[in-house]
Coordinates of C-alpha atoms and ligand atoms in Angstrom, one line a residue:
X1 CA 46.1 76.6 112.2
X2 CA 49.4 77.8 113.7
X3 CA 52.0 78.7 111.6
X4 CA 55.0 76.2 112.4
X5 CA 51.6 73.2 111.7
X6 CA 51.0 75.2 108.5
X7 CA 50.8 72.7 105.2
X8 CA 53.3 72.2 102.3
X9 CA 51.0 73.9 99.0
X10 CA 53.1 72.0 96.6
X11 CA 54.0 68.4 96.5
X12 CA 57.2 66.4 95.1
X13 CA 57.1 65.7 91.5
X14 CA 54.2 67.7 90.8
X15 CA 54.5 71.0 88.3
X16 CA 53.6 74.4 88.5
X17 CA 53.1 77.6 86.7
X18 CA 55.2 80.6 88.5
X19 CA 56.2 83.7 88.1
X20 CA 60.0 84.5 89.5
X21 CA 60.3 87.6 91.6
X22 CA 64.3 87.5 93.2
X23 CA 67.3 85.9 92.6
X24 CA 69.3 84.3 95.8
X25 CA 72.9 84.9 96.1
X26 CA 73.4 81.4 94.6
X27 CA 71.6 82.3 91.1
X28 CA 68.1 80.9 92.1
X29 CA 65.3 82.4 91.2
X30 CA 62.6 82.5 94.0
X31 CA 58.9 81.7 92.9
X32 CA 55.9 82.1 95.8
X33 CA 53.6 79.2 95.8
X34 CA 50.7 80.8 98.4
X35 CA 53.1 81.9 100.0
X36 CA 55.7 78.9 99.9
X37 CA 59.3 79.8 98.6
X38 CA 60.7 77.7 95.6
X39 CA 64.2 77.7 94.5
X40 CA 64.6 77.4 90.8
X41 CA 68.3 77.4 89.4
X42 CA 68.0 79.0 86.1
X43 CA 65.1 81.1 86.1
X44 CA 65.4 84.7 86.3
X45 CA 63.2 88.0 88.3
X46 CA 60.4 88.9 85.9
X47 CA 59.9 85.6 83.8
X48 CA 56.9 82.9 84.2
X49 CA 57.1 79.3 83.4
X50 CA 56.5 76.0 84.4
X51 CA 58.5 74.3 87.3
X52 CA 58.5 70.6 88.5
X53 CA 59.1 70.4 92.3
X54 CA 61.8 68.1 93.4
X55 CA 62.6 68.9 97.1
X56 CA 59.6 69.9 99.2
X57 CA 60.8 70.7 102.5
X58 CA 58.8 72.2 105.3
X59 CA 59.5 76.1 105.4
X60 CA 60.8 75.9 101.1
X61 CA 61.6 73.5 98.4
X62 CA 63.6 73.0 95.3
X63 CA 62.3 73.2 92.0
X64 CA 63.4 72.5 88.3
X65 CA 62.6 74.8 85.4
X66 CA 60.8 73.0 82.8
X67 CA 59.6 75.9 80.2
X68 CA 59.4 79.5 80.4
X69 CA 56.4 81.1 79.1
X70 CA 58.4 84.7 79.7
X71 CA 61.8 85.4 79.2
X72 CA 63.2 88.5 80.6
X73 CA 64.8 90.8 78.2
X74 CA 68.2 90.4 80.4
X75 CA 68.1 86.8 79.7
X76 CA 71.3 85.7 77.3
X77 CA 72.4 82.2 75.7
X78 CA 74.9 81.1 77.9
X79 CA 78.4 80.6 75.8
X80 CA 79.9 77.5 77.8
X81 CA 78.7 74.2 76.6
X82 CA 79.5 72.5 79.8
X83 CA 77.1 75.8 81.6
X84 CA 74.4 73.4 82.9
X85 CA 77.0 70.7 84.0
X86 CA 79.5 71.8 85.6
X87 CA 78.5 74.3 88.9
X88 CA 81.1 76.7 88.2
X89 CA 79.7 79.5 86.9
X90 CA 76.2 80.6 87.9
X91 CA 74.8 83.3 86.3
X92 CA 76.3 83.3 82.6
X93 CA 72.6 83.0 81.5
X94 CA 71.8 86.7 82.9
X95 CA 73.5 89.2 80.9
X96 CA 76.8 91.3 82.3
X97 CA 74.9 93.9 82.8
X98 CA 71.8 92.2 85.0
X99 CA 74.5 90.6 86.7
X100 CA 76.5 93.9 88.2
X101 CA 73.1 94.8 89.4
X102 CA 72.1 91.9 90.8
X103 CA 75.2 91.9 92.9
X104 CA 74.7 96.0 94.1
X105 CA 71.1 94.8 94.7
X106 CA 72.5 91.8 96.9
X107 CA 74.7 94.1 98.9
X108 CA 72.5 96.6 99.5
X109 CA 69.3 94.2 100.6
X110 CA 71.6 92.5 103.0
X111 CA 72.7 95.6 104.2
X112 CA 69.2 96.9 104.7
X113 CA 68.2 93.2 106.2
X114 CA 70.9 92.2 107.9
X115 CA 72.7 95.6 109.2
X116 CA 69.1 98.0 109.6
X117 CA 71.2 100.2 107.5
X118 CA 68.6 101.9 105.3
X119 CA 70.7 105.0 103.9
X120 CA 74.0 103.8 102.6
X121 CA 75.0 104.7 99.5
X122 CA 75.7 101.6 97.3
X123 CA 77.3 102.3 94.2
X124 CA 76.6 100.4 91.2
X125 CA 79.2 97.5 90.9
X126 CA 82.5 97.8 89.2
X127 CA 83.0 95.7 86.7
X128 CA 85.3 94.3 83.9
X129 CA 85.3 95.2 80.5
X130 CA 85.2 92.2 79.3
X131 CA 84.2 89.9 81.8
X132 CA 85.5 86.6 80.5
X133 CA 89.4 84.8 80.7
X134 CA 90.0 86.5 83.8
X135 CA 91.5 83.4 85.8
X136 CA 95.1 83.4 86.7
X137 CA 94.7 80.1 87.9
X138 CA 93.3 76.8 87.2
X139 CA 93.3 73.4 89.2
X140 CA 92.1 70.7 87.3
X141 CA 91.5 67.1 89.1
X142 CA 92.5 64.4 86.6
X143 CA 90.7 61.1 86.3
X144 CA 90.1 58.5 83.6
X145 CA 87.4 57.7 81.4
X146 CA 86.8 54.6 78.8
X147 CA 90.6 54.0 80.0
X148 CA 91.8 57.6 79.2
X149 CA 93.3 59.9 81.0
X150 CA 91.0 63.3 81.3
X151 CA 91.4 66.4 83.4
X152 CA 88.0 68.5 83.9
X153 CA 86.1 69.6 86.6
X154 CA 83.8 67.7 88.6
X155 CA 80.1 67.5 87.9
X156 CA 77.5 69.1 90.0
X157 CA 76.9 67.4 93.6
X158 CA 79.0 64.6 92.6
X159 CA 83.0 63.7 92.1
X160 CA 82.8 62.2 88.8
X161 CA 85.2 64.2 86.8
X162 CA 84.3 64.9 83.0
X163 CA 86.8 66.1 80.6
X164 CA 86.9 69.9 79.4
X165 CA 88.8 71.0 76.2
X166 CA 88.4 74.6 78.1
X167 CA 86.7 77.4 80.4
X168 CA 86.2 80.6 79.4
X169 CA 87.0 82.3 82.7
X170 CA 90.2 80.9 82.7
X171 CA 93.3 83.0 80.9
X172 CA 93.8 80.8 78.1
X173 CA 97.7 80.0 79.2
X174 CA 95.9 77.9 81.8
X175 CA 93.6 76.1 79.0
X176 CA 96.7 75.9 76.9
X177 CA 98.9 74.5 80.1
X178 CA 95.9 72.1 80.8
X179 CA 95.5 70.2 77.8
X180 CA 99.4 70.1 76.8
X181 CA 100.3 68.5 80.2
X182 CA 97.2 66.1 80.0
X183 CA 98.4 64.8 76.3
X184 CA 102.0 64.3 77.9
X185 CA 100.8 62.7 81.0
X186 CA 98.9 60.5 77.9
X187 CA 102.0 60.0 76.0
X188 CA 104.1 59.0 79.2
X189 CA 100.9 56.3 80.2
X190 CA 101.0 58.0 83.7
X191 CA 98.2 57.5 85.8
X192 CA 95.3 59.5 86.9
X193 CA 94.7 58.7 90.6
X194 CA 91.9 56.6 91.5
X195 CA 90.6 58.7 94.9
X196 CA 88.0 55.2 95.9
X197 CA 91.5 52.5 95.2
X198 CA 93.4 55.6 96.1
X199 CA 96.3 54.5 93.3
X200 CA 97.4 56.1 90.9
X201 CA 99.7 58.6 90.1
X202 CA 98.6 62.5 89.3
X203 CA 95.5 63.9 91.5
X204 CA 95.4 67.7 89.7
X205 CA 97.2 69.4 87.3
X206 CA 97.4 73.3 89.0
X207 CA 98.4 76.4 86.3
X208 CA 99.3 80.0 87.5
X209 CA 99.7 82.8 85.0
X210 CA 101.2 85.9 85.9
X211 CA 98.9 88.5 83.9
X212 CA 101.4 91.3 83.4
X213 CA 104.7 89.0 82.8
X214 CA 103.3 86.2 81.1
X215 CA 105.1 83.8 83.4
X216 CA 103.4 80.1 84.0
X217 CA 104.2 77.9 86.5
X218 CA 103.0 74.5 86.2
X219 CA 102.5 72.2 89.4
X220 CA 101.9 68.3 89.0
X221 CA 99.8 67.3 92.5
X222 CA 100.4 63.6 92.6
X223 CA 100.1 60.7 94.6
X224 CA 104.0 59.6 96.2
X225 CA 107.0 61.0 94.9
X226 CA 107.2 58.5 92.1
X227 CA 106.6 60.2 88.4
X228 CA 107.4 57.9 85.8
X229 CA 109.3 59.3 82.9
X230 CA 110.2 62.9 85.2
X231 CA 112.8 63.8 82.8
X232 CA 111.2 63.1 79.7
X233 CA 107.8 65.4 81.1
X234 CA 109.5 68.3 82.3
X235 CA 110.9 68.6 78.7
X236 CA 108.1 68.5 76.9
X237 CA 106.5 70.9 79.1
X238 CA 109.6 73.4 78.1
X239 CA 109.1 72.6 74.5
X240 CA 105.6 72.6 74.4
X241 CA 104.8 76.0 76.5
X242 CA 107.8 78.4 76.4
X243 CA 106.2 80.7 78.6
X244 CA 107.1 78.3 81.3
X245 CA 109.2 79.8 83.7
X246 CA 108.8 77.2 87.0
X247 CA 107.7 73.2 87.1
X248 CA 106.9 71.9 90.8
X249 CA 105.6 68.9 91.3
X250 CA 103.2 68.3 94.9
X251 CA 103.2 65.3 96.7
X252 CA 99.8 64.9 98.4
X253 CA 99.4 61.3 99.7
X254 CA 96.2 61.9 101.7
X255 CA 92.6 60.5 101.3
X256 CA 91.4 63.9 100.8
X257 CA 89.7 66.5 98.9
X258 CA 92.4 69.1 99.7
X259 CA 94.6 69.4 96.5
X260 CA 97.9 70.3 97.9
X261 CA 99.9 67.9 99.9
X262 CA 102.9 69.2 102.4
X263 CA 105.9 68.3 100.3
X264 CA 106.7 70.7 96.7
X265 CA 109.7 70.2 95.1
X266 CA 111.0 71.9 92.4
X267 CA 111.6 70.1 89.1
X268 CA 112.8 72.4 86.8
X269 CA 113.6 76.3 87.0
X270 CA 112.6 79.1 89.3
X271 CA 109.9 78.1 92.8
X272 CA 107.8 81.4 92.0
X273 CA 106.3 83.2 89.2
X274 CA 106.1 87.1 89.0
X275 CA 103.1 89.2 88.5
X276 CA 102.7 93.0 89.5
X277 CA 99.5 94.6 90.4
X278 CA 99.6 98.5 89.7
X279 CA 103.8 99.2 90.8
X280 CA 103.7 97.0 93.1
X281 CA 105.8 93.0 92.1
X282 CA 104.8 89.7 93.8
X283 CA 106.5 86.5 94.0
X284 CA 103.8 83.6 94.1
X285 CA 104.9 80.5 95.1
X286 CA 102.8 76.6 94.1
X287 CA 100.3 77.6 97.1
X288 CA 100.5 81.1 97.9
X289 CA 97.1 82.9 98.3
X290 CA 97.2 85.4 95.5
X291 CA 93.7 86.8 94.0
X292 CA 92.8 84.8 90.9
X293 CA 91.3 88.0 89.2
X294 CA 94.6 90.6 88.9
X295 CA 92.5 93.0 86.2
X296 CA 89.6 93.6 88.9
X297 CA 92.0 93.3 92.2
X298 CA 93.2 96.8 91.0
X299 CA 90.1 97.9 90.8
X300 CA 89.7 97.2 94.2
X301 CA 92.5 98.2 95.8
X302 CA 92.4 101.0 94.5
X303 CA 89.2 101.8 95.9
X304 CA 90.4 100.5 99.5
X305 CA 93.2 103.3 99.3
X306 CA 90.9 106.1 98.3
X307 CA 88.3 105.0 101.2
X308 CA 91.7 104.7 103.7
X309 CA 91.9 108.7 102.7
X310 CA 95.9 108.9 103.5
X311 CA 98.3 111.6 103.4
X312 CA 101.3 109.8 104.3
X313 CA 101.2 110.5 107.9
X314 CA 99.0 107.2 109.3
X315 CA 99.6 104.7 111.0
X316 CA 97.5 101.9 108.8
X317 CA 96.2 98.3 110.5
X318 CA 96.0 95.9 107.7
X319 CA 94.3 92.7 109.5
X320 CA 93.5 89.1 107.5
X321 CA 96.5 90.7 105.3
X322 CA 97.7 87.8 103.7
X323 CA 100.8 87.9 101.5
X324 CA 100.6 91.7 102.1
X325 CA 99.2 92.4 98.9
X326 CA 97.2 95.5 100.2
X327 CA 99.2 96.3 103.1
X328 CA 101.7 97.1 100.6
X329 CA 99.3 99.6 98.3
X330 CA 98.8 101.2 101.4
X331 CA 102.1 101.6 102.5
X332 CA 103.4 103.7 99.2
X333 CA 101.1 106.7 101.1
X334 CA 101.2 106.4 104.7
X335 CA 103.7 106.8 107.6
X336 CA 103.8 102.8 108.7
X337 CA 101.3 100.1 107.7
X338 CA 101.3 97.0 110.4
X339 CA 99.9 93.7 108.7
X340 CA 98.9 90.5 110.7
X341 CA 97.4 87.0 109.3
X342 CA 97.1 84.0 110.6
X343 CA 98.9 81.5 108.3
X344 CA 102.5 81.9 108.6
X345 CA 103.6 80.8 105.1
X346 CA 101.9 84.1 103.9
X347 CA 103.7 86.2 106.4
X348 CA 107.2 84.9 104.8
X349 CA 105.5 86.4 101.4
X350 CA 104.6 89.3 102.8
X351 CA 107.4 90.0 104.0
X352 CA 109.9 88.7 100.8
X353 CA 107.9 90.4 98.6
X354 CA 108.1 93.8 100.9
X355 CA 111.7 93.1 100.2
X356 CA 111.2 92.5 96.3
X357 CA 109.9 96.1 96.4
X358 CA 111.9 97.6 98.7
X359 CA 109.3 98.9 100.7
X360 CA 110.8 99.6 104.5
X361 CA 107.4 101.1 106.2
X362 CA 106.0 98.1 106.7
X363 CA 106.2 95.1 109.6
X364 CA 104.1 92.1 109.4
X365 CA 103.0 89.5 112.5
X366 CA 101.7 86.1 112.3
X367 CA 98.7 85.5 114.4
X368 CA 94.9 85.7 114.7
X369 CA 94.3 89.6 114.1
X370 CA 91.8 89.7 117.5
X371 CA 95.3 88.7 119.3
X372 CA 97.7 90.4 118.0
X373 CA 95.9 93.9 117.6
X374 CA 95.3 94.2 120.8
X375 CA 98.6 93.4 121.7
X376 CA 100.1 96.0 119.6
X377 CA 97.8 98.1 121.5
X378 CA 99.3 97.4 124.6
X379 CA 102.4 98.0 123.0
X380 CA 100.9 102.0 122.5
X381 CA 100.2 101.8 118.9
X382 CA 97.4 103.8 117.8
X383 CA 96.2 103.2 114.1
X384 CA 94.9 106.3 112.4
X385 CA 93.4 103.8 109.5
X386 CA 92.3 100.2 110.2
X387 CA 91.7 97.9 107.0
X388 CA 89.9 94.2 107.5
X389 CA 89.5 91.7 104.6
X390 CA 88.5 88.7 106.5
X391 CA 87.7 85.5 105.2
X392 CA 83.7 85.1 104.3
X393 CA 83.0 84.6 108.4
X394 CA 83.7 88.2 108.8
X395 CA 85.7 90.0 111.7
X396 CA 85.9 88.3 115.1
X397 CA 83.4 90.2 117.6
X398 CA 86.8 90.5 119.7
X399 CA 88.1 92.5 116.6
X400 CA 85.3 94.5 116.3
X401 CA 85.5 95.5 119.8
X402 CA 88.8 95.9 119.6
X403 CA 88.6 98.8 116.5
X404 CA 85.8 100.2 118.9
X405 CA 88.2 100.6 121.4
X406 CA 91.0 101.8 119.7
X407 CA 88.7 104.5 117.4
X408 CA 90.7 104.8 114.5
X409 CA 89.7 107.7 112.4
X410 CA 88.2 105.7 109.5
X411 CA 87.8 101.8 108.6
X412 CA 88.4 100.3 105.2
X413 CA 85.8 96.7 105.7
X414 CA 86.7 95.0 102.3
X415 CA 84.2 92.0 102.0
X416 CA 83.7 88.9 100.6
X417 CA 80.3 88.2 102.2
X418 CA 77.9 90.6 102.1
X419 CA 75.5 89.7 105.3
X420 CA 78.9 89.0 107.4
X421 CA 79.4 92.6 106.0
X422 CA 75.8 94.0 107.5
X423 CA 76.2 92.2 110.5
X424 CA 79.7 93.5 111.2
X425 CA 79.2 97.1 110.3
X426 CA 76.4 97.2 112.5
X427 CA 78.1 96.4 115.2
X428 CA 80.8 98.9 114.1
X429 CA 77.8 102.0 113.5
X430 CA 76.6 100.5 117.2
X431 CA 80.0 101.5 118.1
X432 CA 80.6 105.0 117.1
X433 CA 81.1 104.3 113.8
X434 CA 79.4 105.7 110.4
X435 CA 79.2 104.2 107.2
X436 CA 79.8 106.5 104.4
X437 CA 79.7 104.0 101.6
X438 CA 79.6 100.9 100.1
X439 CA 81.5 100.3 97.0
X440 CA 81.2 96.7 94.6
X441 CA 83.5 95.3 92.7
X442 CA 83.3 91.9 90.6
X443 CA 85.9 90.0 90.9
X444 CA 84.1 86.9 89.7
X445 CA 81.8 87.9 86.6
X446 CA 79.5 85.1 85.8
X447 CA 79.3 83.7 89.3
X448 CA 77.5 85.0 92.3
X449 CA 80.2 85.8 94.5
X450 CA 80.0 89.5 95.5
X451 CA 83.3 91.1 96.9
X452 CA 82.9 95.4 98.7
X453 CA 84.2 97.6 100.1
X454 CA 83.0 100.0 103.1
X455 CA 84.1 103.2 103.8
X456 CA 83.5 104.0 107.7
X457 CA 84.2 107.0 109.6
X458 CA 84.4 107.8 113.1
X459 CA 81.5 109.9 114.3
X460 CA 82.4 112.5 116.7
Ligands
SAM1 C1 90.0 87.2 102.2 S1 91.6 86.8 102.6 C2 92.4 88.4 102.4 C3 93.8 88.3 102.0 C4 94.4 89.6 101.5 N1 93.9 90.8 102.2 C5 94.3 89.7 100.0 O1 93.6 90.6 99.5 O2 95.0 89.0 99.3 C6 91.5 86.6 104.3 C7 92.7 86.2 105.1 O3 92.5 86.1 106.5 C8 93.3 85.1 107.0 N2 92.7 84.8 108.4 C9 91.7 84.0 108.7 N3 91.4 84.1 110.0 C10 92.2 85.0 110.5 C11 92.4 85.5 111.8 N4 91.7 85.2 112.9 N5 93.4 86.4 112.0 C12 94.2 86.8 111.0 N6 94.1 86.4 109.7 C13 93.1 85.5 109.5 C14 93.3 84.0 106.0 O4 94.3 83.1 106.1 C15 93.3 84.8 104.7 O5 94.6 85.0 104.3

């Protein structure tokens, strides 16, 4: 029989005994069936147990973990009540420890997959001390139950929201900021917006925390301008949480999943909150892109300035940069850093808070980076250091040509994705390049996103 004619082995509804040898990048474990591959959320490498198959697809299914006849000795109780429900977290039943490896294990199979790169070093992942409350933002869709007004998060594969008295990833300012606004919105009788009527009044309440000021701003996303009882709100927000420094309020009155609407306005005090990572201060604003993790950002760009190897003579690339938040590490120790990003609101950070640190060795261009790079090239700019932190798509091919061209002495690949990462740096090693090595870092302990960073050099 050829192989595409090949028969399912296991059948809808039906159970199993299995024994689980991997876990995806999603937190699935993978059992083998003769041979068939089945997904089983919640399972981990090394135990056995019984599994009831609810998807059957051709090439693999779906499966549901009914009993486990073997735990494995990494396996811990997972400390959120809502762990099963909600979807946010993925992995909070392997311990912190399994979980750092699993994520240098990810990296370096994809790598090895992906990239053919079979001798890279990859270093065992960096990660936090203490690897919960690390959230400096939260943004909470509010809905009503039984005629109450809730604020949660929505349950798995589905937008019913369900109430949540807390997370324990988020800072608990956020928690705090969550369920004082939600018991004035309750005292006030506003609204929660009705997304299927589409009526109502407040859509999410949004909380940043600035980790090393303590500053909150609060941000009420709501329907039309209208906010019954404004005055009265804002207020009790000040009385209530002290440590609020900026209300905004967001009108978003779209059909739409997208939280933020086009209009802000502030209602009462400053339109940005403070935070500083290492020296460095940044203003974020209601919908700035500012890493939700500041302990572990650190971490990591720190480690993209000692893979960028400068002496305060380069000429640095920063592309994807953002709000400029690692073009400006860089620039404390080289000649000039260049930053360019595609979203224009992020440029006016960037360059506002290059101001707020009165940091002069740096210029920043809006644009899509496989543009503007090689303009600058045409311009006779020769980067001695390019760093990429592209969205999880990875680099434009044009890009990576591009840095082929243009043979910078090293390349900084900071990563969100680790098989867009493989498949770029093989291009790059293609190239002329050379990996050197291939750091970790959690930024996102109990989930499985996996964030690295690459150290390339140029092989002459
Ligand atoms: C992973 S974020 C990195 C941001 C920044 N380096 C940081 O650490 O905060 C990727 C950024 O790339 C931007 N982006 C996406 N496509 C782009 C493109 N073609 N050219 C330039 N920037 C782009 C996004 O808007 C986003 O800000």
């Amino acid at each position: 029989m050829s192989q595409g004619k090949r028969e399912v082995p296991v059948k809808k509804n039906e159970t199993y005994n299995v024994t689980f040898e991997d876990l995806t990048h999603d937190g699935a474990a993978v059992a083998k069936i003769e041979g068939y591959t089945l997904f089983v959320p919640k399972a981990l490498p090394g135990e056995s147990g019984k599994v009831k198959v609810v998807k059957a697809n051709k090439g693999y299914g779906f499966g549901r973990l009914l009993e486990l006849t073997e735990e494995s000795s990494q396996r811990v109780d997972p400390p959120c009540p809502i762990f099963d429900r909600c979807g946010g977290c993925q992995v909070q039943h392997l311990s912190y420890e399994g979980q750092l490896e699993h994520k240098q294990k990810h990296v370096a199979d994809n790598l090895k997959r992906i990239g053919k790169l079979e001798d890279i070093a990859v270093h065992p992942t960096l990660g936090m001390e203490d690897p919960w409350r690390y959230r400096n933002k939260a943004q909470v869709p509010v809905g009503e139950a039984n005629g109450e007004l809730i604020a949660g998060f929505y349950a798995k594969r589905s937008h019913e929201i369900i109430d949540m008295p807390n997370c324990i990833i988020q800072h608990e300012s956020n928690d705090l900021v969550v369920q004082e606004v939600k018991d004035i919105a309750k005292k006030y009788g506003i609204r929660s917006y009705d997304e299927k009527k589409h009526k109502g009044t407040l859509r999410h309440i949004v909380s940043r925390h600035g980790r090393t000021t303590d500053e909150l701003m609060v941000v009420l996303v709501t329907r039309g301008k209208e906010l019954p009882n404004k005055k009265n709100i804002v207020q009790e927000i000040r009385e209530r949480l002290p440590n609020v420094k900026s209300i905004i309020q967001n009108i978003n009155p779209k059909r739409t999943n997208v939280i933020f609407g086009d209009q802000t306005t502030t209602l009462w005090g400053e339109d940005v909150i403070y935070d500083y990572i290492g020296d460095i201060k940044f203003a974020i604003s209601p919908r700035s892109f500012y890493q939700v993790n500041p302990t572990q950002t650190k971490v990591l760009y720190e480690k993209a300035l000692e893979y960028a190897r400068l002496t305060g003579k380069e000429t640095v690339i920063d592309a994807y940069c953002g709000i400029g938040t690692i073009s400006l590490f860089l620039a404390q120790k080289a000649k000039q850093v260049l930053g360019v990003e595609i979203v224009p609101e992020a440029i006016d950070d960037a360059k506002n808070n290059a101001k707020l640190n009165g940091i002069e060795n740096v210029d920043f261009a809006v644009g899509e980076a496989e543009n503007v790079i090689p303009w600058w090239q045409s311009q006779g700019v020769q980067p001695d250091v390019m760093v990429v932190d592209p969205p999880r798509k990875g680099c434009d091919e044009s890009l990576l040509q591009t840095m082929i061209q243009l043979k910078p002495e090293r390349i900084v690949y900071v990563s969100c994705n680790p098989s867009t990462l493989a498949r770029d740096l093989r291009i790059l090693e293609d190239g002329g390049f050379r990996t050197k090595q291939v750091q970790p870092v959690d930024m996102f302990p109990q989930t499985n996103h996996v964030e690295a960073v690459a150290e390339l050099v140029l092989d002459v």
